[in-house]
Short mmCIF file of C-alpha atoms in Angstrom, two decimals:
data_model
loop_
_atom_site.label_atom_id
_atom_site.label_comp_id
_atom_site.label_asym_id
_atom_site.label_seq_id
_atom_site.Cartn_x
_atom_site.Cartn_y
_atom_site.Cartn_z
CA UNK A 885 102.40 63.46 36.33
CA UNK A 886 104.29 60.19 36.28
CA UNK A 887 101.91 58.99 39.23
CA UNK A 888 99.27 59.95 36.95
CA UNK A 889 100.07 58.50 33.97
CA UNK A 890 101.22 55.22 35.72
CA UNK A 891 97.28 55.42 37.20
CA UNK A 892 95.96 56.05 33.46
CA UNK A 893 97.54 52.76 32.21
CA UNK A 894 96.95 50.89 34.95
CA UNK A 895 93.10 51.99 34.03
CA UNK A 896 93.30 50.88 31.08
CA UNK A 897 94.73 47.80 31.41
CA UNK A 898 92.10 46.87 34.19
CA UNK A 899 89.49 48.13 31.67
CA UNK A 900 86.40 50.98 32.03
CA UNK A 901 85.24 51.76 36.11
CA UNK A 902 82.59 49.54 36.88
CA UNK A 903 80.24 50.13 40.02
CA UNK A 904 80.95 48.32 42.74
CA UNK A 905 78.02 47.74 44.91
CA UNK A 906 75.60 45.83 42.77
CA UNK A 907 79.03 43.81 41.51
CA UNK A 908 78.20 40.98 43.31
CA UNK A 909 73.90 41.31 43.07
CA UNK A 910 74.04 40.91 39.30
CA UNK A 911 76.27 38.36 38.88
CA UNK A 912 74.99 35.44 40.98
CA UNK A 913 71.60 35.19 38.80
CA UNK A 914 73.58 35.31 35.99
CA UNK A 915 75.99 32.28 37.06
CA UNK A 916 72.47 30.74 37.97
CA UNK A 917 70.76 31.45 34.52
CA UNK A 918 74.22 29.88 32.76
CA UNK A 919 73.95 26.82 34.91
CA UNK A 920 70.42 26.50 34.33
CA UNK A 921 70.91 26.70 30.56
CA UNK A 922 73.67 24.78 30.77
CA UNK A 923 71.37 22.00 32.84
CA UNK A 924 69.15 22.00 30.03
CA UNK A 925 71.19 21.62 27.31
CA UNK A 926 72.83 18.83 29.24
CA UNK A 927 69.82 17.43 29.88
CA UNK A 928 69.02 17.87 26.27
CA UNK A 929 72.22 16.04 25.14
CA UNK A 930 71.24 13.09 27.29
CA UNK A 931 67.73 13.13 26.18
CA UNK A 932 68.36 13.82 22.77
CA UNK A 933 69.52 10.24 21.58
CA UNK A 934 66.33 8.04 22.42
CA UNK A 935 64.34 11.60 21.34
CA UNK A 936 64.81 11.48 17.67
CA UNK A 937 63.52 7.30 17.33
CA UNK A 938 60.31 8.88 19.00
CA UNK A 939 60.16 11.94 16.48
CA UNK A 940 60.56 9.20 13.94
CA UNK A 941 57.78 6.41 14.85
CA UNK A 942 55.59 9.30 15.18
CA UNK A 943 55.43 10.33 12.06
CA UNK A 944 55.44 7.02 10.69
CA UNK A 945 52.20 6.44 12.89
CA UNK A 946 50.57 9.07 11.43
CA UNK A 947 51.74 8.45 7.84
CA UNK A 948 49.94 4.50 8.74
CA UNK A 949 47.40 6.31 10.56
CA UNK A 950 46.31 8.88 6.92
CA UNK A 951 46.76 5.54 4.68
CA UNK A 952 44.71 3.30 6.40
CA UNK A 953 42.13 6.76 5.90
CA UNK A 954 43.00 6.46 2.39
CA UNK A 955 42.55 2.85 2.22
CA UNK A 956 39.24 2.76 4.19
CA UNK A 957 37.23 6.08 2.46
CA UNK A 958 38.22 4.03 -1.02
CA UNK A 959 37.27 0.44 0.42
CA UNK A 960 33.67 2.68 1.41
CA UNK A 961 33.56 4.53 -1.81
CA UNK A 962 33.76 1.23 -3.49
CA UNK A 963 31.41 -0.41 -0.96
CA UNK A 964 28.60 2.15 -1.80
CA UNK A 965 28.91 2.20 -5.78
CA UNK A 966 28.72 -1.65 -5.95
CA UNK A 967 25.95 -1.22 -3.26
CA UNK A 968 23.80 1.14 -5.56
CA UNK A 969 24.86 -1.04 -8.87
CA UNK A 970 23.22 -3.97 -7.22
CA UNK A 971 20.30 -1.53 -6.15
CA UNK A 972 20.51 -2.90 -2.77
CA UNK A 973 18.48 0.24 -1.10
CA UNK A 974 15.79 -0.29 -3.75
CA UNK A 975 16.38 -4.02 -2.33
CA UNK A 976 16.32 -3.07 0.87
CA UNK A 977 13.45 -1.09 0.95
CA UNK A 978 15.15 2.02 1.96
CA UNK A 979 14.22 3.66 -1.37
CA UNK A 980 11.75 2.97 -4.38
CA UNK A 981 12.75 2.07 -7.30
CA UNK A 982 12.54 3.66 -10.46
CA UNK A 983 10.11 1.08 -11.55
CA UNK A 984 8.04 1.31 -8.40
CA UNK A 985 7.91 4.97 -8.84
CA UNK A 986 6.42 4.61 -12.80
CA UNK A 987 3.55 2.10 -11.75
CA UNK A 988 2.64 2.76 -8.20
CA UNK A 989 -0.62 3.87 -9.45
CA UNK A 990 -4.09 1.62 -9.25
CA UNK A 991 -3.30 -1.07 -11.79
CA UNK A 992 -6.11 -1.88 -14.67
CA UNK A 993 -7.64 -5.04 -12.98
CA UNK A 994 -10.57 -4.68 -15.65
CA UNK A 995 -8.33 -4.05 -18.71
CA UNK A 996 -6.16 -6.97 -17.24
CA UNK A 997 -8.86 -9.62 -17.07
CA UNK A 998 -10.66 -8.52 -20.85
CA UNK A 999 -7.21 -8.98 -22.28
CA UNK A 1000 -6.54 -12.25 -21.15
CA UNK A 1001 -10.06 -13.22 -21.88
CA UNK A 1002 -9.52 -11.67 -25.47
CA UNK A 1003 -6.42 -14.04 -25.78
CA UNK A 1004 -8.08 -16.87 -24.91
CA UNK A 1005 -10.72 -16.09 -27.01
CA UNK A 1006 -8.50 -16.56 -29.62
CA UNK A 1007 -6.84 -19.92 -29.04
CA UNK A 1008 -4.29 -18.90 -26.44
CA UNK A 1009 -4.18 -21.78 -23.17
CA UNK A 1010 -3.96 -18.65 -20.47
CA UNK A 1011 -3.56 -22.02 -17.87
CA UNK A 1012 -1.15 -20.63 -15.45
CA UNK A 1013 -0.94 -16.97 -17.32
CA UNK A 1014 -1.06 -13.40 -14.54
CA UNK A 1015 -1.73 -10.70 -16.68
CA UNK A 1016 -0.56 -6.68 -14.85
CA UNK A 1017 -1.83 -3.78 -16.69
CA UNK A 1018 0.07 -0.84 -14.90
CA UNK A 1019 -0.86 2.53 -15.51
CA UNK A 1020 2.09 4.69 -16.08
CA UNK A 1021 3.08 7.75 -13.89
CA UNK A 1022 2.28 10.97 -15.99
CA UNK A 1023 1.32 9.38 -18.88
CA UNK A 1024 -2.07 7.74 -20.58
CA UNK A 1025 -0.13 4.86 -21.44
CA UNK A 1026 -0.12 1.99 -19.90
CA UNK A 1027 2.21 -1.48 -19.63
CA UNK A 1028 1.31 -4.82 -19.81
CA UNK A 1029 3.43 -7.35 -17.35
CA UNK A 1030 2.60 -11.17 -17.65
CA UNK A 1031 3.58 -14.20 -15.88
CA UNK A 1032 3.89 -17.47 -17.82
CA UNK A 1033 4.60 -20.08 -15.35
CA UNK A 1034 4.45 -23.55 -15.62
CA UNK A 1035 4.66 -24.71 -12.09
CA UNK A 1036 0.79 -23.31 -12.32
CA UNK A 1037 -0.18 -24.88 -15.50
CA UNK A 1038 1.14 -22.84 -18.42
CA UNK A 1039 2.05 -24.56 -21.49
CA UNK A 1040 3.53 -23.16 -24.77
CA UNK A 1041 2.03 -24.31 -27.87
CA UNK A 1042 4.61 -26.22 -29.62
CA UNK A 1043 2.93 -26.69 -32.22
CA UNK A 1044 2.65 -23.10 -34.20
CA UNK A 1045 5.04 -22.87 -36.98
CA UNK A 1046 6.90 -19.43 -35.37
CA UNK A 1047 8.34 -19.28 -32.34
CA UNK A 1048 5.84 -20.10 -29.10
CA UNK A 1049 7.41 -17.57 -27.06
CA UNK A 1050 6.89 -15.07 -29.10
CA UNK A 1051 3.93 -15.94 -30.05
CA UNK A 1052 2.55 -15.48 -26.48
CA UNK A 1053 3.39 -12.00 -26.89
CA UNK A 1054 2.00 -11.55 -29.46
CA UNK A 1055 -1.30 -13.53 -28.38
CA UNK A 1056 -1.71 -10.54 -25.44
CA UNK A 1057 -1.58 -7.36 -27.26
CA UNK A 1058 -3.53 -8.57 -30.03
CA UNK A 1059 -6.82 -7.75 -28.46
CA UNK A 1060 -9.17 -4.25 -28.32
CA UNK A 1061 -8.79 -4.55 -24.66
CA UNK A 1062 -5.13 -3.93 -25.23
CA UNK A 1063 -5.49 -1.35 -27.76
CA UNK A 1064 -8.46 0.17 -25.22
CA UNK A 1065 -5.91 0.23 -22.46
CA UNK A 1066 -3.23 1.67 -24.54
CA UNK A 1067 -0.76 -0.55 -23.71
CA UNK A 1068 2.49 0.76 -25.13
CA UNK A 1069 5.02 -2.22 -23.94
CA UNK A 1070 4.87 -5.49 -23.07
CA UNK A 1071 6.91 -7.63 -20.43
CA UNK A 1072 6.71 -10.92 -20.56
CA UNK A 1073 8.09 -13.53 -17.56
CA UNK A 1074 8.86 -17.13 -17.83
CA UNK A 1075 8.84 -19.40 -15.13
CA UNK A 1076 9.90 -23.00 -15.22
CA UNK A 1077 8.10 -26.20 -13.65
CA UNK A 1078 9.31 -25.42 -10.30
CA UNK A 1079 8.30 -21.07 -10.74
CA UNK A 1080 11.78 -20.07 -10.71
CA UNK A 1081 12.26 -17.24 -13.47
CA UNK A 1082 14.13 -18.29 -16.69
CA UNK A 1083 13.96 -15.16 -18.55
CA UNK A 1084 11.82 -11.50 -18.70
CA UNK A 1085 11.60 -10.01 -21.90
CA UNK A 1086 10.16 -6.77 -22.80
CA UNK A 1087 9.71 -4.74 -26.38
CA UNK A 1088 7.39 -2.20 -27.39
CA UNK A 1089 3.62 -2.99 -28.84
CA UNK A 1090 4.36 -1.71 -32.17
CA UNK A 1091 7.36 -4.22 -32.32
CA UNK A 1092 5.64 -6.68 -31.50
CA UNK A 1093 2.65 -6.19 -33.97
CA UNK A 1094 5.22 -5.04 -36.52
CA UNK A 1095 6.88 -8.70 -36.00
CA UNK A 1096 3.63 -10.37 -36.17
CA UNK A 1097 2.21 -9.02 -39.29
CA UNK A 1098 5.80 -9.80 -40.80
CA UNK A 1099 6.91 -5.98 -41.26
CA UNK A 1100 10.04 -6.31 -39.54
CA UNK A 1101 12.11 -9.87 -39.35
CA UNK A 1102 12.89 -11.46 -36.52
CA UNK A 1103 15.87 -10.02 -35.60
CA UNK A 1104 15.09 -6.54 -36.50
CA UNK A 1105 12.86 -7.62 -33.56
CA UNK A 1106 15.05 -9.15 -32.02
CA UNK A 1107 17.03 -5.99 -31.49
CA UNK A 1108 14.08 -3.71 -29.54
CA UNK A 1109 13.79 -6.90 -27.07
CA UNK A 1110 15.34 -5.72 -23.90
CA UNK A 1111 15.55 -8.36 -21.42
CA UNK A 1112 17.13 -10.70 -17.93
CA UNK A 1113 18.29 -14.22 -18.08
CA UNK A 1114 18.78 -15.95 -15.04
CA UNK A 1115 21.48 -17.97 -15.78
CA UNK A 1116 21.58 -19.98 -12.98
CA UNK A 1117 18.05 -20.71 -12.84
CA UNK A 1118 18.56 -21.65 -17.08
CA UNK A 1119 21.55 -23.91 -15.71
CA UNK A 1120 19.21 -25.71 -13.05
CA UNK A 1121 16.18 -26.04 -15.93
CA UNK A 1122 18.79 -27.31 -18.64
CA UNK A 1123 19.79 -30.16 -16.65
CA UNK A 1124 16.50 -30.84 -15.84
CA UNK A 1125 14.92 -30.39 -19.50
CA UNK A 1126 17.99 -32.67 -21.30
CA UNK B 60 32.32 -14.73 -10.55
CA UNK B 61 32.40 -13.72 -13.87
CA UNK B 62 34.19 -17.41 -14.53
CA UNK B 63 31.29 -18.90 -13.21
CA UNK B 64 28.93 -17.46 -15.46
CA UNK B 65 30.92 -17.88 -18.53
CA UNK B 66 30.94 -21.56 -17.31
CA UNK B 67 27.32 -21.70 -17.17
CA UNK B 68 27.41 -20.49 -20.71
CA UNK B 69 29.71 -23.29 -22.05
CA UNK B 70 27.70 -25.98 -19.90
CA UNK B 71 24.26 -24.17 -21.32
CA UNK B 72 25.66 -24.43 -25.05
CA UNK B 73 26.62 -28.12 -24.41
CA UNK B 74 23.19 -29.10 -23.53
CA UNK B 75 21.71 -27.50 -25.91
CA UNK B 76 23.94 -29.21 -28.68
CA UNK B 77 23.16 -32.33 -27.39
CA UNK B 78 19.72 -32.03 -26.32
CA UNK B 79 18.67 -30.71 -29.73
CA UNK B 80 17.86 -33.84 -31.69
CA UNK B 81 15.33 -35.28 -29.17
CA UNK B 82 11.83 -33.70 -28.59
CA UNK B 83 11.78 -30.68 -26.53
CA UNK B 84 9.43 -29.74 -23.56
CA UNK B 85 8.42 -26.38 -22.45
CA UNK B 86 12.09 -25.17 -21.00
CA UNK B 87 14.49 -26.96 -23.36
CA UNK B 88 12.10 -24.79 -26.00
CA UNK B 89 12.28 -21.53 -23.88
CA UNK B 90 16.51 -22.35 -23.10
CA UNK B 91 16.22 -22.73 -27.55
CA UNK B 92 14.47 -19.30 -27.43
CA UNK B 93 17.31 -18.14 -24.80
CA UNK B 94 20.06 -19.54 -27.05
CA UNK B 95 18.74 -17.64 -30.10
CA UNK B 96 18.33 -14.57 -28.79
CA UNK B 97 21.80 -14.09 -27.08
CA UNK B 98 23.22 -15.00 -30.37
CA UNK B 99 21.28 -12.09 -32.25
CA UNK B 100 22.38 -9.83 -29.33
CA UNK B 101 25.81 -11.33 -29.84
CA UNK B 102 26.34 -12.48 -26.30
CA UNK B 103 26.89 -15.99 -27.60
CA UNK B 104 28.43 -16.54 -30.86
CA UNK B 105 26.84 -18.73 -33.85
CA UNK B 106 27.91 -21.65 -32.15
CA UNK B 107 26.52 -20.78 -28.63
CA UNK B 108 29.95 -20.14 -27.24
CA UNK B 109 30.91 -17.07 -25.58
CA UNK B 110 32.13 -14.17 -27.23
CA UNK B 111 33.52 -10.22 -26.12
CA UNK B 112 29.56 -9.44 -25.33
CA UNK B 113 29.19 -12.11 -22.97
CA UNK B 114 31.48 -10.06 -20.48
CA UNK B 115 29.36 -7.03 -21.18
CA UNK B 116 26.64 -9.09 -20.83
CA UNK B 117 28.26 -10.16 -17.31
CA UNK B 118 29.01 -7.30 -16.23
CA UNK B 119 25.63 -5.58 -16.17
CA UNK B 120 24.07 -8.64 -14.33
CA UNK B 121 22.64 -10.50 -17.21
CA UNK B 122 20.72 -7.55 -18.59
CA UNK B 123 20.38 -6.52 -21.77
CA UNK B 124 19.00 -3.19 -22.80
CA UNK B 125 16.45 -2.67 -25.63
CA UNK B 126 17.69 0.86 -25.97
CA UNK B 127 15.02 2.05 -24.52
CA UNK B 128 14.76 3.15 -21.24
CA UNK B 129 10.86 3.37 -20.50
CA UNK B 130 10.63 -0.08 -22.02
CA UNK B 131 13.68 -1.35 -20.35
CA UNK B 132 12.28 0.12 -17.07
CA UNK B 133 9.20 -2.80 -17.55
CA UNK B 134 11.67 -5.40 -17.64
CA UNK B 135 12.01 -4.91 -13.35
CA UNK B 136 8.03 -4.75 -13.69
CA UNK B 137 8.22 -7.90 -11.82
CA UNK B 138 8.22 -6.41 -8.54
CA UNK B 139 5.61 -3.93 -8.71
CA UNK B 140 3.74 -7.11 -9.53
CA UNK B 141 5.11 -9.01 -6.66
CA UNK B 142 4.02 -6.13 -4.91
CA UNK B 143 0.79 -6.08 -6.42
CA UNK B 144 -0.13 -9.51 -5.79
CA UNK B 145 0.84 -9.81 -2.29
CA UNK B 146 -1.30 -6.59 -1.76
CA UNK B 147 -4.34 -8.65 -3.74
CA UNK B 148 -3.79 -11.82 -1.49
CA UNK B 149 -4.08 -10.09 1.70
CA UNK B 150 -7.18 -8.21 0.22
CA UNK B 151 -8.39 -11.98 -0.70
CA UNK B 152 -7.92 -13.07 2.46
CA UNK B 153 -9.51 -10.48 4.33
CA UNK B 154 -12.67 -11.01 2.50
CA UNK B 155 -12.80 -14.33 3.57
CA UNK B 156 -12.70 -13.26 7.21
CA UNK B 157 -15.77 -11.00 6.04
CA UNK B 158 -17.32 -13.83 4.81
CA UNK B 159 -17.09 -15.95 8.15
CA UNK B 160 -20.13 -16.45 10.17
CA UNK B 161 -19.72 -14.17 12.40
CA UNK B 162 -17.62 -12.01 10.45
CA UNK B 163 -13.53 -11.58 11.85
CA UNK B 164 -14.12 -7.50 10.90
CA UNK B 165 -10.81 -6.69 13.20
CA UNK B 166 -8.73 -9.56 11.31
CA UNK B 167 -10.03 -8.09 8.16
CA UNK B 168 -9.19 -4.28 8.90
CA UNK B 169 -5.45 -5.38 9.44
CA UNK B 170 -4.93 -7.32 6.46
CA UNK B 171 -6.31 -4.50 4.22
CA UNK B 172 -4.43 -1.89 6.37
CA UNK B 173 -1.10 -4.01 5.65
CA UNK B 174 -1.85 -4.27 1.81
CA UNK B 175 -2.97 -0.50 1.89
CA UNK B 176 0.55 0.10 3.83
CA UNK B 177 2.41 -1.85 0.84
CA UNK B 178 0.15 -0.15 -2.31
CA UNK B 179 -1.45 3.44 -0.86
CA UNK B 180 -1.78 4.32 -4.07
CA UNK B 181 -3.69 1.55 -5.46
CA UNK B 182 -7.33 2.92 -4.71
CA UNK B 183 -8.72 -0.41 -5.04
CA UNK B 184 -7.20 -1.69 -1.92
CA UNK B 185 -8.19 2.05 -0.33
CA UNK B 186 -11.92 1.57 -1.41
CA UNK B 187 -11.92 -1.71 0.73
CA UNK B 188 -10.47 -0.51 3.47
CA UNK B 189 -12.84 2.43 3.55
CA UNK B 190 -15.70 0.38 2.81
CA UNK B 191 -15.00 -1.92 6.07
CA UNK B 192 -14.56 0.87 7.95
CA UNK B 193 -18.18 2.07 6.87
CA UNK B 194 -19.04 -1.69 8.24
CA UNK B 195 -17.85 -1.30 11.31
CA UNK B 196 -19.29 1.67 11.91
CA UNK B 197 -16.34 4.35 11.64
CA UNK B 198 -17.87 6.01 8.75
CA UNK B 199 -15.54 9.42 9.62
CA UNK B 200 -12.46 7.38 9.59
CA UNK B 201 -13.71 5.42 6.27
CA UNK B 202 -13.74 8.56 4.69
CA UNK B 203 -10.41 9.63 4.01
CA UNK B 204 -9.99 6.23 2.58
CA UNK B 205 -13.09 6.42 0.11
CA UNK B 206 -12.41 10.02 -0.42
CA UNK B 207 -8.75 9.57 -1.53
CA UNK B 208 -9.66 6.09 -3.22
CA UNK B 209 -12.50 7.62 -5.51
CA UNK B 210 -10.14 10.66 -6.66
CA UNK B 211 -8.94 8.57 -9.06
CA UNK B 212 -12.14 8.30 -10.77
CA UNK B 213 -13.67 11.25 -10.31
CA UNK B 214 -14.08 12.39 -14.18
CA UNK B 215 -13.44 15.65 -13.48
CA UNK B 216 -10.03 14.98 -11.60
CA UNK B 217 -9.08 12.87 -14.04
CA UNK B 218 -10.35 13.75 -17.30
CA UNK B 219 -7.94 11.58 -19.84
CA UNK B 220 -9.26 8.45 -18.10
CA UNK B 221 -8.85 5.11 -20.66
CA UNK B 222 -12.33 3.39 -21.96
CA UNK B 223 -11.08 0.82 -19.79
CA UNK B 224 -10.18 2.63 -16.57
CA UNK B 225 -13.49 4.18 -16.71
CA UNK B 226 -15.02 0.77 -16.95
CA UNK B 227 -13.12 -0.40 -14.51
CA UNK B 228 -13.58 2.82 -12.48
CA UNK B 229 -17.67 2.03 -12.59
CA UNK B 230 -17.64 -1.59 -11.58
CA UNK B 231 -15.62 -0.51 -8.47
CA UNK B 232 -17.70 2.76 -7.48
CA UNK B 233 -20.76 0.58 -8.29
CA UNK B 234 -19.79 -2.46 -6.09
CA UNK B 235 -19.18 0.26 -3.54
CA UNK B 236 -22.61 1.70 -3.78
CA UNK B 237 -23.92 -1.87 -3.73
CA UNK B 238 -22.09 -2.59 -0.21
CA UNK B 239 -23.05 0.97 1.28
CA UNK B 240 -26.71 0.32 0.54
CA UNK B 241 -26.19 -3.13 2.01
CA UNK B 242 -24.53 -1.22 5.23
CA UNK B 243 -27.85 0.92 4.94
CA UNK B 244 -30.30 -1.99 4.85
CA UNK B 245 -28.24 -3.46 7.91
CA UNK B 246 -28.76 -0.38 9.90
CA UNK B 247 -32.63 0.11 8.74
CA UNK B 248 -33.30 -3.94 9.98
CA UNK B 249 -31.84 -3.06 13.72
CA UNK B 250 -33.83 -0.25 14.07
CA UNK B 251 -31.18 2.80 13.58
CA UNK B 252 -31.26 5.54 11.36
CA UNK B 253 -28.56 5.43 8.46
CA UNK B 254 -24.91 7.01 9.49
CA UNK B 255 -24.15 10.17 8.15
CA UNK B 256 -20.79 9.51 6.46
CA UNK B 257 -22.25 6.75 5.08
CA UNK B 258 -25.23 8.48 3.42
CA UNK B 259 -22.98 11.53 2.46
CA UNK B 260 -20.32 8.63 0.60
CA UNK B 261 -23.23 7.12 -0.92
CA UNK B 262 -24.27 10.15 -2.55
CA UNK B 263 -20.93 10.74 -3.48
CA UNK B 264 -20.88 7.75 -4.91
CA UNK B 265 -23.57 8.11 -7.20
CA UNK B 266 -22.71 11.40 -8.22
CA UNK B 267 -19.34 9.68 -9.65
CA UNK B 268 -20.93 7.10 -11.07
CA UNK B 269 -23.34 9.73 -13.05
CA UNK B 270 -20.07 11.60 -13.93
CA UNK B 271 -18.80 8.37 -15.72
CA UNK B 272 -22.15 8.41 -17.64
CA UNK B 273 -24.13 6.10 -15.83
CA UNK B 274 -27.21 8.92 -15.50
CA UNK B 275 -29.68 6.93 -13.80
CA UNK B 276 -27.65 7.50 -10.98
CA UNK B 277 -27.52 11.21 -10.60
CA UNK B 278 -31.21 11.40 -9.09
CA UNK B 279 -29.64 8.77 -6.42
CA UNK B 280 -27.30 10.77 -5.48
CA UNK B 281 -29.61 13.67 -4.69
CA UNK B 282 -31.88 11.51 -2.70
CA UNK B 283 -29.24 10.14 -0.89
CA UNK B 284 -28.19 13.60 0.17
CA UNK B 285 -31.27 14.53 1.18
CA UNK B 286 -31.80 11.92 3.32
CA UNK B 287 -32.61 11.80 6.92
CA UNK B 288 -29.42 11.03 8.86
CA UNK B 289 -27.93 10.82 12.19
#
């Protein structure tokens, strides 16, 4: 009993009965898989140092990388809004403009040439005068585009009591011709003694019949004038004309 | 940019001030007229200096807007007309060439193809093309041309036609019929029977000129159709 007992405690101070034979099978791949591990992690600790720099400029490279994105879809955003506020395709040729689109009809070379025959007819020097009547797109009206340039021979005449400008105007829609052609609006283009554009004005017929036969004042007409100045152009022709 | 301009505005003003006692020519009365009406706009103030509308002015690249945008869109009428009369001078030009002794047909052909390229809706350029064709003896090719160029005046086709676009419909078709039976003539003094296309366009012709109201062309057409072709 004592033997037994004595065997017992032994036992259980060696622990539970473990197999013997595979003893020493399964515990060399596990000292390998420790030292392995351990390997790595060593390796880890010795790489990990310079590692976390390189973490770091990564992500600042990409941060650079999604601003400079940033920076260049707003530089091309930018690029194509002042692009199409300048109507550089219509410039360009790569579209047609709005314009084009209203009067790329057959223009009215007859109504053209009886209008500025009508205006000359009644006292208006048509010397260096182009007169467009363009048909508008969907429409029975038409619009009447005239050059006044003086590098072909155009001359105001200074000498009417209202303004000679205007009275140009009003010289070229007060015909039958016009009123045959249904000319609705009127554009009129000045160019100076070397043909470079000063100004284009354009108001509607009745406006400018309304001014003419004193219905409205002058700046009530003044108002329904739309028009460009080319400034520099003015600039060029002010030192010129002073 | 915008400096600039508002410069030109001060040095504009200042010439004008002192330009306006001595006697004005053509542009110093146009740069008045200028003046005048950028002060009613209020782009320039009473004293021709710059004000808050000059940089709204600025801004939309010295435009201003009558409020209304089918008479604003005339205000860029300039290059349809740029258009128009580059299309015109090449026409001009190729009638010269016609008009050489002997006639430069092929130089002629490719300046109205260019200006027919530019304008293809202008059937006045069209008409020429197609009637040079006729010349030169392509009278199938010509006819797309004719046929496409005399739409616009067929009276049926296009029945709210202007006193003046129907005038100016019937001196073209007429000074078309007057070239085809010139083509015709041409043909009869070497000997050949007329061409086909031609004949059938000269009919065509007529009949559209009848259409317009010119009756003593409808018989013409008839004979013309009836005629003896090859």
């Amino acid at each position: 009993m004592n033997t037994d007992t004595e065997k017992e405690k032994s036992e259980a101070a060696q622990g539970p009965m473990i197999p013997e034979v595979p003893e020493t099978g399964s515990k060399k791949p596990q000292k390998l898989e420790t030292s392995s591990r351990r390997g790595k992690k060593e390796s880890k600790q010795e790489e990990g140092e310079p590692q976390k720099p390189k973490k770091k400029k990564g992500i600042i490279r990409r941060i650079f990388f999604w601003v400079f994105m940033l920076i260049l879809v707003v530089i091309i955003a930018i690029a194509i809004l002042v692009g199409l506020a300048l109507r550089l395709p219509e410039k360009w040729g790569l579209v047609k403009s709005p314009v084009e689109k209203m009067f790329e009809y057959t223009p009215d070379r007859t109504s053209a040439a009886e209008i500025l025959a009508s205006a000359e007819a009644a006292g208006l020097s048509v010397g260096g005068i182009d007169v467009y009547v363009l048909r508008e797109k969907e429409s029975d009206q038409s619009a009447l585009y005239a050059i006044l340039d003086s590098s072909q021979g155009f001359q105001l005449n200074a000498t009417t009591e209202g303004d000679p400008f205007l009275d140009t105007m009003v010289a070229l829609v007060r015909s039958n011709a016009a009123g045959e052609a249904k000319v609705a609006r009127v554009s009129v283009e000045y160019r100076d003694a070397s043909g470079k554009p000063l100004i284009t004005l354009a108001a509607p017929t009745q406006a400018i019949l309304d001014f003419a036969d004193k219905k409205i004042t002058r700046e009530a007409f003044s108002e329904s004038l739309g028009g460009r100045v080319d400034i520099r152009n003015v600039v060029e022709a002010s030192l010129i004309a002073f | 940019m915008a400096r600039k301009y508002i410069f030109s505005f001060v040095f504009v003003s200042a010439l004008l001030l002192t330009g306006s006692g001595c006697a004005k020519s053509d542009t110093a009365l146009v740069v008045d007229f200028i003046n005048s009406w950028m002060q009613s706009r209020g782009i320039l103030d009473a004293n021709g200096k710059p004000t808050a509308g000059t940089i709204r002015y600025v801004a939309s690249g010295g435009w201003v807007s009558s409020g209304d945008k089918t008479n604003d869109a005339i205000i860029d009428g300039g290059q349809v007309v740029k258009s128009m009369k580059d299309a015109d001078e090449k026409a001009n030009t190729a009638r010269d060439a016609l008009e050489k002794n002997p006639p430069d047909q092929a130089a002629a052909l490719q300046l109205l193809t260019q200006a027919v390229d530019s304008r293809p809706n202008d059937w006045y350029l069209r008409n020429q093309k197609g009637i040079l064709l006729l010349d030169m003896g392509r009278g199938s090719e010509a006819q797309q041309y004719l046929t496409s160029a005399n739409g616009s005046c067929d009276s049926n086709k296009n029945p709210n036609m202007s006193d003046a676009q129907r005038r100016g419909c019937m001196a073209q078709l007429q000074s078309e019929a007057d070239f085809i039976a010139q083509t015709n003539n041409r043909a009869q003094a070497r000997g050949d029977a007329p061409d086909c296309a031609v004949l059938r366009q000269q009919s065509a012709v007529y009949t559209q000129l009848a259409g317009l109201g010119a009756d003593q062309y409808r018989a013409m057409a008839q004979t013309a159709a009836n005629a003896d072709c090859e």
